[in-house]
Amino acid sequence: MLTSLGRTFAVDGVELAWDRVGTSADGVPLVLCHGFSGSSHDFALHVEHLARSREVVVVDHRGHGASTKLGRLDGYSIDRLAADLMALIAEEIGGPVDLLGHSMGGAMSIAVTLARPDLVRSLILMDTSGWSFRPDDPARAAMFEGFFAGYDPAGGLPDLSAMEDPEDALIAERTPAEWQQLKEQRSAAFDPWAMKALGIELFAAQADRARLAAIACPVTVVVGEHDHPFVGQAA
């Protein structure tokens, strides 16, 4: 299991923690982009298996994991995170790549693909949305909107136990204790200012079908049985 990242990349006033493992026969790396409040550790149980046949690249986005925490709202946006990733691919990894984005990482990956299609051979979107991350469930949507509106990041990370999902227990049953412990440590490193800025942006995003239609590379969409649906926005 991958437990730490051995490389750093300086871009736009931050240092991104990242690493690469394995070799791709066709020379095209697989880049894994984690979601909101997560880190590269989210993929730790899968990297070794994937690296048997692919070069796998993992990265902690700004404000997440072992990367720089800026401690201010204006340091965080999906476009900034996407620009960081574009620079990393262009200057260190080498494109084109196969780009996988989970949740917020999917929103980032869409932005990268649209801005720099030359850097992306294919796109894999896991449990993500091409527009707002507002859940279809009105009560759940209201809970999150109220939280982000009232949250003061100056007070540190909040207790989110009341927002735990039913599937969290299933995940806990099926993942090793070591992974869970490291996951909690990485989550505790999340910059509260990133939580506020990115959370508000993700919930406020508007649908832009013309923009999504401009994606020309192959796209694979992965949705789990217990994922929260966003399909109401596509109606």
mmCIF file of C-alpha atoms in Angstrom:
data_model
loop_
_atom_site.group_PDB
_atom_site.id
_atom_site.type_symbol
_atom_site.label_atom_id
_atom_site.label_comp_id
_atom_site.label_asym_id
_atom_site.label_seq_id
_atom_site.Cartn_x
_atom_site.Cartn_y
_atom_site.Cartn_z
ATOM 1 C CA MET A 1 0.000 0.000 0.000
ATOM 2 C CA LEU A 2 1.305 3.439 -0.954
ATOM 3 C CA THR A 3 1.707 5.351 2.329
ATOM 4 C CA SER A 4 3.624 8.507 1.357
ATOM 5 C CA LEU A 5 4.569 10.658 -1.629
ATOM 6 C CA GLY A 6 8.228 11.103 -2.521
ATOM 7 C CA ARG A 7 8.152 14.059 -4.925
ATOM 8 C CA THR A 8 7.174 17.734 -4.854
ATOM 9 C CA PHE A 9 6.337 20.186 -7.624
ATOM 10 C CA ALA A 10 6.339 23.974 -7.219
ATOM 11 C CA VAL A 11 3.599 25.909 -9.024
ATOM 12 C CA ASP A 12 1.837 29.238 -8.426
ATOM 13 C CA GLY A 13 3.198 29.686 -4.914
ATOM 14 C CA VAL A 14 2.436 26.177 -3.669
ATOM 15 C CA GLU A 15 4.230 22.840 -3.491
ATOM 16 C CA LEU A 16 2.272 19.812 -4.617
ATOM 17 C CA ALA A 17 3.140 16.436 -3.116
ATOM 18 C CA TRP A 18 3.039 13.751 -5.800
ATOM 19 C CA ASP A 19 4.623 10.493 -6.942
ATOM 20 C CA ARG A 20 4.771 8.066 -9.836
ATOM 21 C CA VAL A 21 4.897 4.251 -9.709
ATOM 22 C CA GLY A 22 5.233 1.596 -12.422
ATOM 23 C CA THR A 23 5.744 1.735 -16.189
ATOM 24 C CA SER A 24 3.234 1.929 -19.045
ATOM 25 C CA ALA A 25 3.991 -0.204 -22.097
ATOM 26 C CA ASP A 26 2.625 2.532 -24.356
ATOM 27 C CA GLY A 27 4.284 5.308 -22.368
ATOM 28 C CA VAL A 28 0.989 6.915 -21.323
ATOM 29 C CA PRO A 29 0.657 7.464 -17.552
ATOM 30 C CA LEU A 30 -2.585 7.068 -15.602
ATOM 31 C CA VAL A 31 -3.101 10.134 -13.393
ATOM 32 C CA LEU A 32 -5.425 9.745 -10.380
ATOM 33 C CA CYS A 33 -7.156 12.885 -9.028
ATOM 34 C CA HIS A 34 -8.760 12.630 -5.598
ATOM 35 C CA GLY A 35 -11.891 14.412 -4.461
ATOM 36 C CA PHE A 36 -12.913 17.171 -2.048
ATOM 37 C CA SER A 37 -11.291 16.827 1.408
ATOM 38 C CA GLY A 38 -9.439 13.683 0.284
ATOM 39 C CA SER A 39 -5.865 12.982 -0.762
ATOM 40 C CA SER A 40 -3.834 10.619 -2.902
ATOM 41 C CA HIS A 41 -4.245 8.130 -0.046
ATOM 42 C CA ASP A 42 -7.803 7.553 -1.271
ATOM 43 C CA PHE A 43 -6.250 5.419 -4.043
ATOM 44 C CA ALA A 44 -3.581 3.774 -1.866
ATOM 45 C CA LEU A 45 -5.115 0.291 -1.944
ATOM 46 C CA HIS A 46 -5.252 0.298 -5.753
ATOM 47 C CA VAL A 47 -1.947 1.834 -6.842
ATOM 48 C CA GLU A 48 0.137 -1.332 -6.471
ATOM 49 C CA HIS A 49 -2.293 -3.365 -8.579
ATOM 50 C CA LEU A 50 -2.601 -0.695 -11.269
ATOM 51 C CA ALA A 51 1.179 -0.213 -11.379
ATOM 52 C CA ARG A 52 1.675 -3.817 -12.495
ATOM 53 C CA SER A 53 0.723 -2.730 -16.004
ATOM 54 C CA ARG A 54 0.660 1.086 -15.924
ATOM 55 C CA GLU A 55 2.676 4.051 -14.813
ATOM 56 C CA VAL A 56 0.441 5.497 -12.104
ATOM 57 C CA VAL A 57 0.688 9.103 -10.928
ATOM 58 C CA VAL A 58 -0.925 10.335 -7.702
ATOM 59 C CA VAL A 59 -1.001 13.889 -6.376
ATOM 60 C CA ASP A 60 -2.328 15.811 -3.389
ATOM 61 C CA HIS A 61 -4.132 18.947 -4.624
ATOM 62 C CA ARG A 62 -3.346 22.301 -3.023
ATOM 63 C CA GLY A 63 -4.870 22.485 0.444
ATOM 64 C CA HIS A 64 -5.106 18.691 0.667
ATOM 65 C CA GLY A 65 -2.893 15.943 2.079
ATOM 66 C CA ALA A 66 0.808 16.817 2.129
ATOM 67 C CA SER A 67 0.550 19.776 -0.275
ATOM 68 C CA THR A 68 0.702 23.460 0.694
ATOM 69 C CA LYS A 69 -2.090 24.922 2.826
ATOM 70 C CA LEU A 70 -2.616 28.604 1.947
ATOM 71 C CA GLY A 71 -4.963 29.559 4.778
ATOM 72 C CA ARG A 72 -7.057 31.991 2.720
ATOM 73 C CA LEU A 73 -10.162 31.743 0.553
ATOM 74 C CA ASP A 74 -8.723 33.382 -2.570
ATOM 75 C CA GLY A 75 -6.087 30.674 -2.892
ATOM 76 C CA TYR A 76 -8.641 28.024 -3.845
ATOM 77 C CA SER A 77 -10.863 27.387 -6.848
ATOM 78 C CA ILE A 78 -11.461 24.491 -9.229
ATOM 79 C CA ASP A 79 -9.674 26.457 -11.963
ATOM 80 C CA ARG A 80 -6.620 26.969 -9.723
ATOM 81 C CA LEU A 81 -6.466 23.272 -8.858
ATOM 82 C CA ALA A 82 -6.870 22.402 -12.542
ATOM 83 C CA ALA A 83 -4.086 24.835 -13.494
ATOM 84 C CA ASP A 84 -1.801 23.170 -10.932
ATOM 85 C CA LEU A 85 -2.509 19.795 -12.492
ATOM 86 C CA MET A 86 -1.987 21.056 -16.045
ATOM 87 C CA ALA A 87 1.411 22.431 -15.058
ATOM 88 C CA LEU A 88 2.368 19.163 -13.355
ATOM 89 C CA ILE A 89 1.408 17.118 -16.419
ATOM 90 C CA ALA A 90 3.076 19.479 -18.890
ATOM 91 C CA GLU A 91 6.307 20.063 -16.970
ATOM 92 C CA GLU A 92 6.935 16.866 -14.997
ATOM 93 C CA ILE A 93 4.774 13.935 -16.048
ATOM 94 C CA GLY A 94 4.571 14.481 -19.782
ATOM 95 C CA GLY A 95 1.341 14.225 -21.747
ATOM 96 C CA PRO A 96 -0.921 13.021 -23.021
ATOM 97 C CA VAL A 97 -2.177 11.045 -20.019
ATOM 98 C CA ASP A 98 -5.198 8.973 -19.119
ATOM 99 C CA LEU A 99 -6.865 11.146 -16.485
ATOM 100 C CA LEU A 100 -9.101 9.726 -13.743
ATOM 101 C CA GLY A 101 -11.010 12.098 -11.484
ATOM 102 C CA HIS A 102 -13.090 11.170 -8.444
ATOM 103 C CA SER A 103 -15.838 13.560 -7.292
ATOM 104 C CA MET A 104 -14.234 17.049 -7.163
ATOM 105 C CA GLY A 105 -11.278 15.508 -8.983
ATOM 106 C CA GLY A 106 -13.703 14.801 -11.820
ATOM 107 C CA ALA A 107 -14.666 18.480 -12.023
ATOM 108 C CA MET A 108 -10.960 19.333 -12.135
ATOM 109 C CA SER A 109 -10.307 16.699 -14.786
ATOM 110 C CA ILE A 110 -13.091 18.091 -16.976
ATOM 111 C CA ALA A 111 -11.538 21.561 -16.662
ATOM 112 C CA VAL A 112 -8.092 20.217 -17.596
ATOM 113 C CA THR A 113 -9.466 18.328 -20.596
ATOM 114 C CA LEU A 114 -11.295 21.382 -21.931
ATOM 115 C CA ALA A 115 -8.390 23.793 -21.391
ATOM 116 C CA ARG A 116 -5.583 21.498 -22.580
ATOM 117 C CA PRO A 117 -6.991 18.658 -24.708
ATOM 118 C CA ASP A 118 -3.457 17.931 -25.887
ATOM 119 C CA LEU A 119 -2.613 16.731 -22.359
ATOM 120 C CA VAL A 120 -5.459 14.196 -22.061
ATOM 121 C CA ARG A 121 -5.767 10.994 -24.106
ATOM 122 C CA SER A 122 -8.821 9.722 -22.230
ATOM 123 C CA LEU A 123 -10.975 10.763 -19.294
ATOM 124 C CA ILE A 124 -12.416 8.574 -16.515
ATOM 125 C CA LEU A 125 -15.033 10.250 -14.305
ATOM 126 C CA MET A 126 -15.905 8.573 -10.993
ATOM 127 C CA ASP A 127 -18.908 9.669 -8.912
ATOM 128 C CA THR A 128 -18.774 13.223 -10.196
ATOM 129 C CA SER A 129 -20.937 15.837 -11.878
ATOM 130 C CA GLY A 130 -20.522 18.096 -14.875
ATOM 131 C CA TRP A 131 -22.360 20.844 -12.986
ATOM 132 C CA SER A 132 -23.429 21.487 -9.379
ATOM 133 C CA PHE A 133 -22.689 18.938 -6.654
ATOM 134 C CA ARG A 134 -26.076 19.727 -5.069
ATOM 135 C CA PRO A 135 -27.707 16.349 -4.198
ATOM 136 C CA ASP A 136 -31.148 15.516 -5.575
ATOM 137 C CA ASP A 137 -32.392 15.006 -1.995
ATOM 138 C CA PRO A 138 -33.689 18.490 -0.909
ATOM 139 C CA ALA A 139 -33.024 17.890 2.790
ATOM 140 C CA ARG A 140 -29.461 16.798 2.135
ATOM 141 C CA ALA A 141 -28.885 19.731 -0.212
ATOM 142 C CA ALA A 142 -30.193 22.193 2.391
ATOM 143 C CA MET A 143 -27.970 20.669 5.074
ATOM 144 C CA PHE A 144 -24.818 21.137 2.999
ATOM 145 C CA GLU A 145 -25.741 24.629 1.786
ATOM 146 C CA GLY A 146 -26.422 25.775 5.329
ATOM 147 C CA PHE A 147 -23.152 24.323 6.539
ATOM 148 C CA PHE A 148 -20.957 25.981 3.903
ATOM 149 C CA ALA A 149 -22.744 29.341 4.258
ATOM 150 C CA GLY A 150 -22.236 29.477 8.019
ATOM 151 C CA TYR A 151 -18.869 27.756 8.353
ATOM 152 C CA ASP A 152 -15.979 29.908 9.660
ATOM 153 C CA PRO A 153 -12.650 28.344 8.597
ATOM 154 C CA ALA A 154 -10.771 30.456 11.137
ATOM 155 C CA GLY A 155 -12.053 28.016 13.751
ATOM 156 C CA GLY A 156 -10.396 25.005 12.111
ATOM 157 C CA LEU A 157 -11.957 21.887 10.659
ATOM 158 C CA PRO A 158 -15.503 21.159 11.874
ATOM 159 C CA ASP A 159 -16.979 17.975 13.280
ATOM 160 C CA LEU A 160 -18.740 16.414 10.285
ATOM 161 C CA SER A 161 -19.945 13.257 12.025
ATOM 162 C CA ALA A 162 -23.570 14.375 11.586
ATOM 163 C CA MET A 163 -23.028 14.371 7.820
ATOM 164 C CA GLU A 164 -21.702 10.827 7.612
ATOM 165 C CA ASP A 165 -23.216 8.724 4.848
ATOM 166 C CA PRO A 166 -24.847 5.309 5.404
ATOM 167 C CA GLU A 167 -22.251 3.726 3.135
ATOM 168 C CA ASP A 168 -19.401 4.892 5.414
ATOM 169 C CA ALA A 169 -20.023 1.853 7.627
ATOM 170 C CA LEU A 170 -19.756 -0.430 4.594
ATOM 171 C CA ILE A 171 -16.442 1.167 3.632
ATOM 172 C CA ALA A 172 -15.126 0.756 7.185
ATOM 173 C CA GLU A 173 -16.003 -2.949 7.146
ATOM 174 C CA ARG A 174 -14.144 -3.591 3.902
ATOM 175 C CA THR A 175 -10.945 -1.583 4.275
ATOM 176 C CA PRO A 176 -7.880 -2.352 6.432
ATOM 177 C CA ALA A 177 -7.498 -0.561 9.753
ATOM 178 C CA GLU A 178 -4.148 0.875 8.630
ATOM 179 C CA TRP A 179 -5.800 2.498 5.612
ATOM 180 C CA GLN A 180 -8.541 3.963 7.802
ATOM 181 C CA GLN A 181 -6.016 5.392 10.244
ATOM 182 C CA LEU A 182 -3.974 7.041 7.491
ATOM 183 C CA LYS A 183 -7.185 8.300 5.867
ATOM 184 C CA GLU A 184 -8.131 10.084 9.084
ATOM 185 C CA GLN A 185 -4.654 11.620 9.335
ATOM 186 C CA ARG A 186 -4.793 12.882 5.736
ATOM 187 C CA SER A 187 -8.309 14.262 6.226
ATOM 188 C CA ALA A 188 -7.145 16.154 9.318
ATOM 189 C CA ALA A 189 -4.556 17.899 7.107
ATOM 190 C CA PHE A 190 -7.269 19.451 4.890
ATOM 191 C CA ASP A 191 -7.048 23.266 4.879
ATOM 192 C CA PRO A 192 -10.293 24.663 6.399
ATOM 193 C CA TRP A 193 -10.105 27.583 3.960
ATOM 194 C CA ALA A 194 -10.070 25.136 1.051
ATOM 195 C CA MET A 195 -13.121 23.427 2.550
ATOM 196 C CA LYS A 196 -15.061 26.702 2.569
ATOM 197 C CA ALA A 197 -13.982 28.034 -0.843
ATOM 198 C CA LEU A 198 -14.215 24.796 -2.803
ATOM 199 C CA GLY A 199 -17.382 23.624 -1.056
ATOM 200 C CA ILE A 200 -19.252 26.806 -1.971
ATOM 201 C CA GLU A 201 -17.997 26.669 -5.567
ATOM 202 C CA LEU A 202 -18.934 23.032 -6.089
ATOM 203 C CA PHE A 203 -22.498 23.601 -4.885
ATOM 204 C CA ALA A 204 -22.948 26.803 -6.924
ATOM 205 C CA ALA A 205 -21.719 25.463 -10.284
ATOM 206 C CA GLN A 206 -24.193 25.724 -13.160
ATOM 207 C CA ALA A 207 -24.869 23.238 -15.947
ATOM 208 C CA ASP A 208 -23.155 24.002 -19.260
ATOM 209 C CA ARG A 209 -23.977 21.232 -21.713
ATOM 210 C CA ALA A 210 -22.273 22.994 -24.633
ATOM 211 C CA ARG A 211 -19.053 23.070 -22.633
ATOM 212 C CA LEU A 212 -19.260 19.365 -21.834
ATOM 213 C CA ALA A 213 -20.052 18.564 -25.466
ATOM 214 C CA ALA A 214 -16.703 20.064 -26.459
ATOM 215 C CA ILE A 215 -14.831 17.149 -24.866
ATOM 216 C CA ALA A 216 -13.508 15.131 -27.809
ATOM 217 C CA CYS A 217 -11.482 12.369 -26.124
ATOM 218 C CA PRO A 218 -12.950 9.006 -25.011
ATOM 219 C CA VAL A 219 -14.810 9.330 -21.685
ATOM 220 C CA THR A 220 -15.717 6.574 -19.211
ATOM 221 C CA VAL A 221 -18.258 7.377 -16.481
ATOM 222 C CA VAL A 222 -18.225 5.241 -13.306
ATOM 223 C CA VAL A 223 -21.091 5.435 -10.793
ATOM 224 C CA GLY A 224 -21.418 3.208 -7.725
ATOM 225 C CA GLU A 225 -24.600 1.605 -6.449
ATOM 226 C CA HIS A 226 -24.504 3.694 -3.266
ATOM 227 C CA ASP A 227 -23.420 6.992 -4.836
ATOM 228 C CA HIS A 228 -25.675 9.989 -4.237
ATOM 229 C CA PRO A 229 -27.460 10.883 -7.501
ATOM 230 C CA PHE A 230 -27.175 14.228 -9.290
ATOM 231 C CA VAL A 231 -29.350 13.116 -12.211
ATOM 232 C CA GLY A 232 -32.140 15.604 -11.429
ATOM 233 C CA GLN A 233 -29.994 18.396 -12.843
ATOM 234 C CA ALA A 234 -29.700 16.569 -16.154
ATOM 235 C CA ALA A 235 -33.465 16.455 -16.685
#
